[in-house]
Short mmCIF file of C-alpha atoms and ligand atoms in Angstrom, two decimals:
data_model
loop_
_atom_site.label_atom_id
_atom_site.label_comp_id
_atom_site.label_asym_id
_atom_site.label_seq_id
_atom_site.Cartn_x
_atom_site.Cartn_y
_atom_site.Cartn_z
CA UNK G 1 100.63 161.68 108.31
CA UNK G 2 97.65 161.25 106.53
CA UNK G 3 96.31 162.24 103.44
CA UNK G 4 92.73 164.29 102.59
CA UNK G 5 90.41 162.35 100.96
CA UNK G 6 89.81 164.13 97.17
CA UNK G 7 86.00 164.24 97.41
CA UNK G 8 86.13 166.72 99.90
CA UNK G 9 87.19 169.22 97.87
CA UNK G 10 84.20 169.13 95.12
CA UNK G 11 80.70 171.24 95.74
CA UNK G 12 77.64 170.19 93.45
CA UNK G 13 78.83 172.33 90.81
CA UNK G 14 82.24 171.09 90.59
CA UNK G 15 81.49 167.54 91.24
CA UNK G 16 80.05 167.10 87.72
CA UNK G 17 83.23 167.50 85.65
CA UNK G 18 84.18 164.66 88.33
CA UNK G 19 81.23 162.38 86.81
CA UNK G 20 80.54 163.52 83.41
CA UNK G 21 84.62 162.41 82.74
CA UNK G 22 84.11 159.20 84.28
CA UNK G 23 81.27 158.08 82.22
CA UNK G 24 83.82 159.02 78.98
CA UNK G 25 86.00 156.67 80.63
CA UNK G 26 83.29 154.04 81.25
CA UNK G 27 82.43 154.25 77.48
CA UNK G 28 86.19 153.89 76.82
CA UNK G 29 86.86 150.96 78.81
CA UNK G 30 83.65 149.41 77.72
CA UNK G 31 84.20 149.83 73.99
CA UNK G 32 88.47 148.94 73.92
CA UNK G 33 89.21 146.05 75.62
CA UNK G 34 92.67 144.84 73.54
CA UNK G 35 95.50 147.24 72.67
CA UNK G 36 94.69 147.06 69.45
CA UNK G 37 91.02 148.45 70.16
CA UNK G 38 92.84 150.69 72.36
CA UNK G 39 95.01 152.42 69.66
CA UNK G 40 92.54 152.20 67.21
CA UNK G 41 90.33 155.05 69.56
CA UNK G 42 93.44 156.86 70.63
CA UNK G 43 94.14 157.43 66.85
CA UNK G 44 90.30 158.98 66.13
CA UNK G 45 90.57 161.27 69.49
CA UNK G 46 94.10 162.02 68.66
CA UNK G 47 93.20 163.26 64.89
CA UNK G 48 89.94 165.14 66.28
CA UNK G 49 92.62 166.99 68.43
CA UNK G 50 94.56 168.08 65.50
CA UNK G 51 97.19 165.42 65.78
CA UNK G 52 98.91 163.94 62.51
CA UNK G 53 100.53 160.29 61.55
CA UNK G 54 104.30 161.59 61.79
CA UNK G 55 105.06 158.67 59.01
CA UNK G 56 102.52 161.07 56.79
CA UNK G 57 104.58 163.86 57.67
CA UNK G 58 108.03 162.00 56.65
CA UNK G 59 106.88 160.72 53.44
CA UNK G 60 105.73 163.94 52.58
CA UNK G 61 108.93 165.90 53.44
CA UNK G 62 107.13 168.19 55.67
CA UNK G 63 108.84 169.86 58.93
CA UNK G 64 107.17 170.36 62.27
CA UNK G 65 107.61 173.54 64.35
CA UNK G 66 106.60 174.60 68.02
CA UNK G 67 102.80 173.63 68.94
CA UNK G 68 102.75 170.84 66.15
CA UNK G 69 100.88 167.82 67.54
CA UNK G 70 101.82 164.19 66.10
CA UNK G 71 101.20 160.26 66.39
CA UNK G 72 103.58 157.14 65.62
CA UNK G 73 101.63 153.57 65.46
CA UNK G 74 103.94 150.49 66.49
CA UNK G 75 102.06 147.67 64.28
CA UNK G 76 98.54 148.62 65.69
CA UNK G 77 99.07 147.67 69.17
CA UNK G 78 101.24 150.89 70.72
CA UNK G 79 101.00 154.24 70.07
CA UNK G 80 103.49 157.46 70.72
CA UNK G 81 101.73 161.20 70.59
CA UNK G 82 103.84 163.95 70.59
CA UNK G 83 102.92 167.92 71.01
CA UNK G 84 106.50 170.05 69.96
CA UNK G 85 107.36 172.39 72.72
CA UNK G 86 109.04 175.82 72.27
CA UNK G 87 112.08 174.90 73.68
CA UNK G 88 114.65 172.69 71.97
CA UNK G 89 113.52 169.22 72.27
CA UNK G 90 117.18 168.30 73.52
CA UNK G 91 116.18 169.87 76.92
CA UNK G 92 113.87 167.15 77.42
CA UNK G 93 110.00 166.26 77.51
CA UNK G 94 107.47 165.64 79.83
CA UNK G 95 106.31 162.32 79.13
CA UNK G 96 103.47 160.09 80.20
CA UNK G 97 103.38 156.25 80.04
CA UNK G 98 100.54 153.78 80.51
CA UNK G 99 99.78 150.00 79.07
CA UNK G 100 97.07 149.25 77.40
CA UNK G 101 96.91 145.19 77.13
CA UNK G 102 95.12 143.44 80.22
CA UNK G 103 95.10 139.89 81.99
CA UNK G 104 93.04 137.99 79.41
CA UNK G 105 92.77 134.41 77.71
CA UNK G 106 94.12 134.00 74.29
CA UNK G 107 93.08 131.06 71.76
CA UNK G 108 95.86 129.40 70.39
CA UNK G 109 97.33 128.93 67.12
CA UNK G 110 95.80 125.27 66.67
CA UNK G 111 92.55 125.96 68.75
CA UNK G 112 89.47 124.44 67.42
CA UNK G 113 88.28 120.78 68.47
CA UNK G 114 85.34 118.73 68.91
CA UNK G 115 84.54 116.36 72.15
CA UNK G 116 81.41 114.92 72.33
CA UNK G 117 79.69 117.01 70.25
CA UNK G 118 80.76 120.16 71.49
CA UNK G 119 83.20 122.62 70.18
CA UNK G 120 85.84 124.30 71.94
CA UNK G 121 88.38 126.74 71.93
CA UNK G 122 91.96 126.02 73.21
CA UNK G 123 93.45 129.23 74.97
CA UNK G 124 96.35 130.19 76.42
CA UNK G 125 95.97 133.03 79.43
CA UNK G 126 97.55 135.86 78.52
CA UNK G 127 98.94 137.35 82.05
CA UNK G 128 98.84 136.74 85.48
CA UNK G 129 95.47 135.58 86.84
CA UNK G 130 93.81 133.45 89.11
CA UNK G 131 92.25 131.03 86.47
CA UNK G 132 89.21 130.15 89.06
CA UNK G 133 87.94 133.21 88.53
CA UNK G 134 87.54 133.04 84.77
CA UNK G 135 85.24 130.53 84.60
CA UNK G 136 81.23 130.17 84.40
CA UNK G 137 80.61 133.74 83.38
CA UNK G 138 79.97 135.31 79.63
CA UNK G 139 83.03 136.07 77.83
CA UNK G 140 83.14 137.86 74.38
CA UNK G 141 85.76 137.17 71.45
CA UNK G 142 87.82 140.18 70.37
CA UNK G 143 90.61 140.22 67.84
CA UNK G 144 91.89 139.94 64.28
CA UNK G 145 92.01 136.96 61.59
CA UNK G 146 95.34 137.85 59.61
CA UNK G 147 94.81 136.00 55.68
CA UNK G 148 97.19 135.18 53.49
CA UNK G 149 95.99 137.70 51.36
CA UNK G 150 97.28 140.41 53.21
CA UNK G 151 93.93 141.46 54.42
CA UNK G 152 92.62 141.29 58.23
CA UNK G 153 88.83 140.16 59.65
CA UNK G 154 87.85 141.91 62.76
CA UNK G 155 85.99 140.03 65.27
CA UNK G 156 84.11 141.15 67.87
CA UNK G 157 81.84 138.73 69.04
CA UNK G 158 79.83 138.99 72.23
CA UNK G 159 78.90 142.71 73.07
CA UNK G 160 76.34 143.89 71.60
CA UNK G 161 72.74 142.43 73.47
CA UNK G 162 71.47 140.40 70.42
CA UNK G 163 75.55 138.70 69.59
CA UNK G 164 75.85 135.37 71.55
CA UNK G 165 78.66 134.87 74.06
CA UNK G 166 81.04 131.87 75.05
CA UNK G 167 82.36 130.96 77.90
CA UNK G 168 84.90 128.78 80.31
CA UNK G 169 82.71 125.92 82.08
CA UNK G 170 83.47 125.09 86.19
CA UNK G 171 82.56 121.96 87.39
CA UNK G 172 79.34 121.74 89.66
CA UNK G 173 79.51 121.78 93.15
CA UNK G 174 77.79 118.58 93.77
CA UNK G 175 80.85 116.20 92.29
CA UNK G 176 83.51 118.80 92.90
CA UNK G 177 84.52 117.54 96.50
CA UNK G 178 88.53 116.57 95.36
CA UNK G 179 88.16 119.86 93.40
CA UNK G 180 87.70 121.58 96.63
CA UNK G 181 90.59 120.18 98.53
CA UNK G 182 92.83 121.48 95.89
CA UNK G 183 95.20 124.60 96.37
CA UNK G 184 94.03 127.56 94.48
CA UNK G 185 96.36 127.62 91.98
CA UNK G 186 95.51 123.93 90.66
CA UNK G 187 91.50 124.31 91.24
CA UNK G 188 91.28 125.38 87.49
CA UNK G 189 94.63 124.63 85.77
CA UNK G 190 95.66 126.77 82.39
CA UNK G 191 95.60 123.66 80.20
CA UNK G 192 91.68 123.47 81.15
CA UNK G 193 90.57 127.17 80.48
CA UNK G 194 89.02 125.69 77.29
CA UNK G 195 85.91 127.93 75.17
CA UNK G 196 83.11 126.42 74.66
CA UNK G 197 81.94 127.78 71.42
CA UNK G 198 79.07 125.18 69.79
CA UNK G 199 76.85 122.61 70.25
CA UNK G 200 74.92 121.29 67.13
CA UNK G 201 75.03 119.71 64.07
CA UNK G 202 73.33 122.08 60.73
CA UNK G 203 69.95 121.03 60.87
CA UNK G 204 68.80 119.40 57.86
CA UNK G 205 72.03 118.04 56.72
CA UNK G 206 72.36 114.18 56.86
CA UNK G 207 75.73 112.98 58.40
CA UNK G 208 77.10 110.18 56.03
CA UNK G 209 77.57 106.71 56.89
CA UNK G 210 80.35 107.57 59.72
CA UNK G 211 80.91 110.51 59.00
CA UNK G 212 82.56 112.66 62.20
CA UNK G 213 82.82 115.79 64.25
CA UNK G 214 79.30 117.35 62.27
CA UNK G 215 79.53 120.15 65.41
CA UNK G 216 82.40 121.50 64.51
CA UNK G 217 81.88 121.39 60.63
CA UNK G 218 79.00 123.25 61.22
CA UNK G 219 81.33 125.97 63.15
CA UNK G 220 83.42 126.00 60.34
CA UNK G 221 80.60 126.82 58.05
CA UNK G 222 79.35 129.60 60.05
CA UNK G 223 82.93 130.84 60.23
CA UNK G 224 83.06 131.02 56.83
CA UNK G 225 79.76 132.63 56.55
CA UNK G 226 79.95 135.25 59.04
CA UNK G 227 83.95 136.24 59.17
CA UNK G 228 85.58 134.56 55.66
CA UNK G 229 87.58 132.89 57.62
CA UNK G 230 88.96 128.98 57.54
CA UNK G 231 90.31 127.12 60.44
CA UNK G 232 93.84 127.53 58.95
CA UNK G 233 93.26 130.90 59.35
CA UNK G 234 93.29 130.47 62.95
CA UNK G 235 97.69 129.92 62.44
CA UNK G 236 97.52 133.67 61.82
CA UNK G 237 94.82 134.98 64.61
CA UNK G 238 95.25 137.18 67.53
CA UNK G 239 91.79 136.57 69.27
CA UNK G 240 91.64 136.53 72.78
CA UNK G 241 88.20 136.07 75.30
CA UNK G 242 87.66 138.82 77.49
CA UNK G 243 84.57 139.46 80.05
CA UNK G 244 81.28 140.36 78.13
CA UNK G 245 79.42 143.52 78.26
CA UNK G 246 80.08 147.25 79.87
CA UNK G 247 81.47 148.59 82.53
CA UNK G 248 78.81 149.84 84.95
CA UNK G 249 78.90 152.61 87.80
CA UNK G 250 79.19 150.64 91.21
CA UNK G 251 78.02 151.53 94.75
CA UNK G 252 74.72 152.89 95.91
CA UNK G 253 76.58 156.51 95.29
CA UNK G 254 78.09 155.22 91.75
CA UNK G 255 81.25 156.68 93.10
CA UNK G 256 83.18 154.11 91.61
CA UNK G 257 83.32 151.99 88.04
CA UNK G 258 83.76 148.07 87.92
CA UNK G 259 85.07 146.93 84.73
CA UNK G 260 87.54 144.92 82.44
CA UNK G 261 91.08 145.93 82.18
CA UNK G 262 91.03 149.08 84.64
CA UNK G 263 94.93 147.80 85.05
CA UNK G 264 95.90 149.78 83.14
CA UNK G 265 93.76 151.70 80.91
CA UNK G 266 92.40 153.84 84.27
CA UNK G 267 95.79 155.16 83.57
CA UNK G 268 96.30 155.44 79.87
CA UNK G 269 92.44 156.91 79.00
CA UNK G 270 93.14 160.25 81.22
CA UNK G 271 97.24 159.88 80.28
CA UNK G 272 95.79 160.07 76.53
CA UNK G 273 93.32 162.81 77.72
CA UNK G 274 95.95 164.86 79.23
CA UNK G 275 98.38 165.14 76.26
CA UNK G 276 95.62 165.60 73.83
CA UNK G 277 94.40 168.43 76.36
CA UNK G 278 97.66 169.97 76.67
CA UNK G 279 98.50 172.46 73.52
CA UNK G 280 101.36 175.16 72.54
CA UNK G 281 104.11 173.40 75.84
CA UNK G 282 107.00 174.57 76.86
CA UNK G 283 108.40 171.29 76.71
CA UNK G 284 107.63 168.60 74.27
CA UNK G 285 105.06 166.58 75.47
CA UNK G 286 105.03 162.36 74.70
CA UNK G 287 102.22 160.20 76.08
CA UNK G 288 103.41 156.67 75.50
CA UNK G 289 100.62 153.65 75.47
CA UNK G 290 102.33 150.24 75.21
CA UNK G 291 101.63 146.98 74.69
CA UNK G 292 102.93 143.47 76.46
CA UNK G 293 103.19 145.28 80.03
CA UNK G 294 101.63 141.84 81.10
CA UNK G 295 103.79 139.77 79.99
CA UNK G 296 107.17 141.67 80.87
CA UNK G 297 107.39 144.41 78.72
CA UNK G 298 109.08 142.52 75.91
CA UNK G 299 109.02 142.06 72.04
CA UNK G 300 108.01 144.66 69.40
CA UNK G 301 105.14 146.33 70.87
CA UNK G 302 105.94 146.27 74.50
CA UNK G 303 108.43 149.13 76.38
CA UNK G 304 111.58 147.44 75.78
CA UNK G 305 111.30 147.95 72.14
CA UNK G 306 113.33 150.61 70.71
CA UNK G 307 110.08 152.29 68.97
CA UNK G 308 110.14 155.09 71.74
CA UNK G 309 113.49 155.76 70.84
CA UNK G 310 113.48 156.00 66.50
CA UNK G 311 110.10 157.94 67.12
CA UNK G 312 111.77 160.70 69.28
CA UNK G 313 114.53 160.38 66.85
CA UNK G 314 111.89 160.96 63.54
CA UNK G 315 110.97 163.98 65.82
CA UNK G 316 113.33 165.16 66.07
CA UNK G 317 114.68 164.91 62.67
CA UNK G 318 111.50 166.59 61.12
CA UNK G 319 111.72 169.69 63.81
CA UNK G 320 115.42 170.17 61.99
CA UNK G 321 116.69 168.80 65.47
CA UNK G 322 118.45 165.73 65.43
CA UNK G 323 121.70 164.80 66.07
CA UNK G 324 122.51 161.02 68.02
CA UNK G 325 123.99 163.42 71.21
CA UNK G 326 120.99 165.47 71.00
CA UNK G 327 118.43 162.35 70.90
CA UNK G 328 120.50 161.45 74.10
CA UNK G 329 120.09 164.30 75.62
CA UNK G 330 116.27 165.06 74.81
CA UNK G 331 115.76 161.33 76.72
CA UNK G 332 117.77 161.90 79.51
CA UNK G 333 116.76 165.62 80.10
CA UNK G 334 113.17 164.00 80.42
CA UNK G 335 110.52 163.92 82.73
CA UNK G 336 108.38 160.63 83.30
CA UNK G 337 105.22 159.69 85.09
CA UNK G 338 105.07 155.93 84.31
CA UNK G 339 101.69 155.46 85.09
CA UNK G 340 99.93 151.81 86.33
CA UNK G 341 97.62 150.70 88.65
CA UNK G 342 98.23 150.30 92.88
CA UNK G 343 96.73 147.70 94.97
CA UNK G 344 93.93 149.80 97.17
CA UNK G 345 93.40 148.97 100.65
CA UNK G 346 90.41 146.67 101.02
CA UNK G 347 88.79 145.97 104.75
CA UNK G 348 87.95 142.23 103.21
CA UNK G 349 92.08 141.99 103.37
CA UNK G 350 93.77 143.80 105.19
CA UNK G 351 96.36 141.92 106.43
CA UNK G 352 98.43 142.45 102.94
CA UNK G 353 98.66 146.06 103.32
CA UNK G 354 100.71 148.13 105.62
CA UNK G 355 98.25 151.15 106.43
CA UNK G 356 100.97 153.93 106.65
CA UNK G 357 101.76 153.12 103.24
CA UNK G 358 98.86 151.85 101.30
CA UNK G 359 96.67 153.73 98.36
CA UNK G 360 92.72 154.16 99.48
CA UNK G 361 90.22 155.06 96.83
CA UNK G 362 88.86 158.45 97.37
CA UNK G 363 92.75 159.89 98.09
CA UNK G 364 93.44 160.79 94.76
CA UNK G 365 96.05 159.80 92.87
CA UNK G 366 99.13 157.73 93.59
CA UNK G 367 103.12 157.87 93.88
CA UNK G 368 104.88 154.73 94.49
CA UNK G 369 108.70 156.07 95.15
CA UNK G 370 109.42 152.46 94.15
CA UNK G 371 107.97 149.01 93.54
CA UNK G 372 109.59 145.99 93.57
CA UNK G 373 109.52 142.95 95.65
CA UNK G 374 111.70 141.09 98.22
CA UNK G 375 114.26 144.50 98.98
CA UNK G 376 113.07 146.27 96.28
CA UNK G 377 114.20 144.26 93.70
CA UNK G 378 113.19 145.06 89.99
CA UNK G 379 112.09 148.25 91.31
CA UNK G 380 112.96 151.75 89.59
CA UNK G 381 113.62 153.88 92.83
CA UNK G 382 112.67 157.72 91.92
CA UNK G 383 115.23 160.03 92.82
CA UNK G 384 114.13 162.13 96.08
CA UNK G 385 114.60 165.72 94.17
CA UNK G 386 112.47 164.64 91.92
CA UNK G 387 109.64 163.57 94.03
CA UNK G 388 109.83 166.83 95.66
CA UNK G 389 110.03 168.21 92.23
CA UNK G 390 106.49 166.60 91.69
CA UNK G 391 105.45 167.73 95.39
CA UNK G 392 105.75 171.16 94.68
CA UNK G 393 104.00 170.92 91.03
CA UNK G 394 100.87 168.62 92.51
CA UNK G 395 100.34 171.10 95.62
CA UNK G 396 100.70 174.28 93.82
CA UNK G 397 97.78 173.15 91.67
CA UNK G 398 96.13 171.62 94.46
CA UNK G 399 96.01 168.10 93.25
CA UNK G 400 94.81 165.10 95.22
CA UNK G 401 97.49 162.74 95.58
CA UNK G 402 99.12 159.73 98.22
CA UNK G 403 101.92 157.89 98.07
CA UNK G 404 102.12 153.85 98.48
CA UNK G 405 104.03 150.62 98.10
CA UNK G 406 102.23 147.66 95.99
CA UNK G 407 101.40 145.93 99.85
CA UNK G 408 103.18 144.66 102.71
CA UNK G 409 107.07 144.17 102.62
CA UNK G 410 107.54 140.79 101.27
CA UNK G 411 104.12 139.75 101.05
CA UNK G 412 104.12 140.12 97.40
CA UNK G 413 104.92 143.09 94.34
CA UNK G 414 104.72 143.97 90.60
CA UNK G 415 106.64 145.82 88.67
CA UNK G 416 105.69 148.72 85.35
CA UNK G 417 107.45 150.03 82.65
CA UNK G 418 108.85 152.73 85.10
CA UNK G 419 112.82 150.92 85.45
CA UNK G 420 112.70 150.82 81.54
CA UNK G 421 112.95 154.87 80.82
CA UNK G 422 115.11 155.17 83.33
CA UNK G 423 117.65 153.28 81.59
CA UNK G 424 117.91 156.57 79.30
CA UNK G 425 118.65 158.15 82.80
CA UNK G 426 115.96 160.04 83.09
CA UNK G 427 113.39 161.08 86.10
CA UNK G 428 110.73 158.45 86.13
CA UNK G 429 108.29 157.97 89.17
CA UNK G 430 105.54 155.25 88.82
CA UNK G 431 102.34 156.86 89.47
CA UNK G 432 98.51 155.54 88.77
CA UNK G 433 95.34 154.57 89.92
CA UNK G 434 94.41 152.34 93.06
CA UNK G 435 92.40 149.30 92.07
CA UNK G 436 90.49 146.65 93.59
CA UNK G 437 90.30 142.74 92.43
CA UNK G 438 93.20 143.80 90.10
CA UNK G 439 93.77 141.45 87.66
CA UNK G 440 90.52 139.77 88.24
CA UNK G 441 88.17 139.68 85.43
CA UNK G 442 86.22 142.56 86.83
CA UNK G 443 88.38 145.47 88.92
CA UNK G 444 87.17 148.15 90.53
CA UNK G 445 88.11 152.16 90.62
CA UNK G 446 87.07 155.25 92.58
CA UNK G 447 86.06 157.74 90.07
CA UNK G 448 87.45 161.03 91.83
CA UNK G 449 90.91 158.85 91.37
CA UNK G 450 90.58 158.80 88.02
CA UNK G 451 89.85 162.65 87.99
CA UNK G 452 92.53 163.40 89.73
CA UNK G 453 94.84 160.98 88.22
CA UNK G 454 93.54 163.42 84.84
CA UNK G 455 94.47 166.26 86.88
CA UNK G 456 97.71 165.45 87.76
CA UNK G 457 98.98 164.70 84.43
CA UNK G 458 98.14 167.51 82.92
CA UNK G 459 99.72 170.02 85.23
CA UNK G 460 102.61 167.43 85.11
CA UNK G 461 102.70 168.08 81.06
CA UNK G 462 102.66 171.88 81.45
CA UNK G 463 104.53 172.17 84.69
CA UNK G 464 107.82 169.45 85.23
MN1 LIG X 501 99.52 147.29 85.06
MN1 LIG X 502 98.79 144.22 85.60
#
């Protein structure tokens, strides 16, 4: 049984909505590369769509009714959006779920240090990656400076053509012969993935009579200079390095993107599209974009986090709804595509996917029943009447989709947020976007799966 590849279905007309929403995309993924970026956007597109802060709406003792449209921000790193359906929110929503931090290297608390006269960066990857691939290339700093005057510094650093970059050095082929016997995993080890930030002393200035580390003084000063910042200040930081520059079309055709952090904002950009698209529902609509997916879902930000939950139930409570059994019910009556990324089949490798049941780019799309690894475990298994639920709703509005497992049978796995929600016992399927080089500092996407992936959701929102 094989599945239609989605590009067949376009003409030249039709082909341009195709293109014209994955350049939006491109500019997405290019400008937001942490969550906090990430939610920062969501909230501008979200209150050009009409949406409100709900908090607003609390403090001011206002209600919501049918076709309202709100947002909830979880410390500026997840964000819930809401659009009030006419039925009773206790009969459930249609929700959609994405995350929105990527595989990246964070500096650490006590990061800076001089060696030699240069200046580096300690870090701390954030995810899991293969660390030889983060070295020798640009990288650009993103993140916040916390003070202890209760203000924040932005820094982006790196971008913008005339902003310098930094960077994680390799050693040179030429005396990296016991380098090259290693395994993989030791060729560049995490302790290593140090950022090399400076090189000079301030010209002019004469270094006393033994007078040390002048590099990284002279860091400090432009520091100080350009952000306001102090090297304490690093104890309260969140900066991370990330790849430099834009995403770019790829391919001779440019039918595809390649880009930082596709895994797994290929999902959440057309999951945030969707809702924001999708006014006056039956049922209440939720797109959720979380944080800490990466790293196992946990903490504050991340889908284990009860923020979901008090948001639905501050919903609730301004639509005149709540009561704790109704709350219950409105999760468990819900609907759920938990949206990440799938491995897609690659000819370089093909010996880690089993063809039957592998995602290919071009085929829309996908819906992995379950994840998991080693019999499945860790995997939310979607109920069968709900998959044919979905069935019915993607091929009535003639959506491109396939269905896959995350490679071979023990050859590897992942898992999503998917097995979370469906503690409320609720139907959630994991569904996404196949990717190549996932998790690599640059992945790669088929840009009719992305438009389809758009597709789906919203008929999802209107129609589960
Ligand atoms: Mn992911
Ligand atoms: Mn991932």
């Amino acid at each position: 049984m094989e599945r239609e590849v989605a590009w067949s279905k376009y003409n030249e007309e039709s082909i341009k909505d195709v293109f014209a929403f994955a350049e939006d995309y491109r500019q997405f993924i290019s400008k937001c590369k942490t969550e906090r970026e990430c939610v920062k956007e969501a909230i501008v597109m979200a209150e050009s769509a009409g949406y409100r802060n709900l908090s607003d709406i609390i403090a001011r003792g206002k209600t919501l009714k049918a076709g309202d449209k709100v947002y909830c921000v979880n410390m500026n790193k997840a964000i819930v959006l809401y659009c009030v359906g006419k039925q009773p929110i206790e009969k459930g929503m249609n929700i959609l779920g994405a995350h929105i931090d990527s595989p990246r290297i964070d500096i650490k608390q006590n990061p800076l240090y001089e060696d030699n006269q240069l200046v580096l960066l300690d870090t701390h990857y954030y995810g899991g990656i293969k660390k030889y691939q983060w070295v020798a290339m640009p990288m650009a700093l993103h993140g916040i400076v916390a003070l202890k005057n209760g203000k924040s510094v932005e820094i982006t650093m790196g971008e913008k053509a005339d902003e310098p970059v930094v960077g994680i050095s390799d050693l040179l082929i030429h005396l990296a012969g016991e380098q090259m016997d290693k395994k993989a995993s030791k060729v560049v080890e995490g302790e290593d993935l140090n950022v090399l930030v400076g090189s000079m002393p301030e010209i002019g200035v004469k270094p006393k009579k033994d007078e040390k580390e002048n590099v990284k003084k002279y860091i400090l000063k432009l520091l100080k200079k350009q952000y306001g910042i102090e090297e304490e200040d690093f104890l309260s930081a969140e900066l991370c390095v990330v790849p430099a520059g834009a995403a770019r079309d790829y391919g001779f055709d440019k039918s595809m993107i390649i880009g930082y952090g596709h895994d797994d904002r290929v999902c959440a950009y057309p999951s945030l599209v969707a809702q924001l698209n999708t006014e006056n529902p039956e049922r209440t609509t939720a797109c959720i974009l979380v944080d800490k997916e990466e790293i196992g879902s946990v903490g504050a930000t991340g889908m284990h986090s009860k923020f979901f939950e008090n948001m639905t139930a501050e919903l609730m409570n301004q639509c005149n709804q709540f009561s704790e059994l109704a709350l219950r019910r409105a999760l468990t009556n819900s609907n759920m595509l938990s949206s990440d990324v799938n491995s897609a089949f690659d000819p370089n490798y093909p010996s880690v996917s089993e063809k039957k049941n592998a995602s290919y780019f071009g085929k829309g799309v996908v819906f992995m029943k379950y994840t998991g690894a080693r019999g499945k475990s860790g995997s939310n298994d979607a109920s069968a009447e709900y998959m044919a639920h979905l069935r019915k709703i993607m091929d009535d509005a003639k959506i491109s989709y396939q269905t896959a497992e995350l490679g071979k049978v023990d050859v590897g796995g992942g898992g999503t947020i998917a097995y979370i929600l469906a503690n409320y016992g609720m139907n959630v399927i994991d569904s996404g976007v196949g990717v190549q080089n996932m998790h690599a500092p640059y992945e790669v996407i088929s840009k009719v799966d992305l438009y389809e992936a758009l597709k789906s959701y919203e008929v999802f929102l209107r129609n589960a």
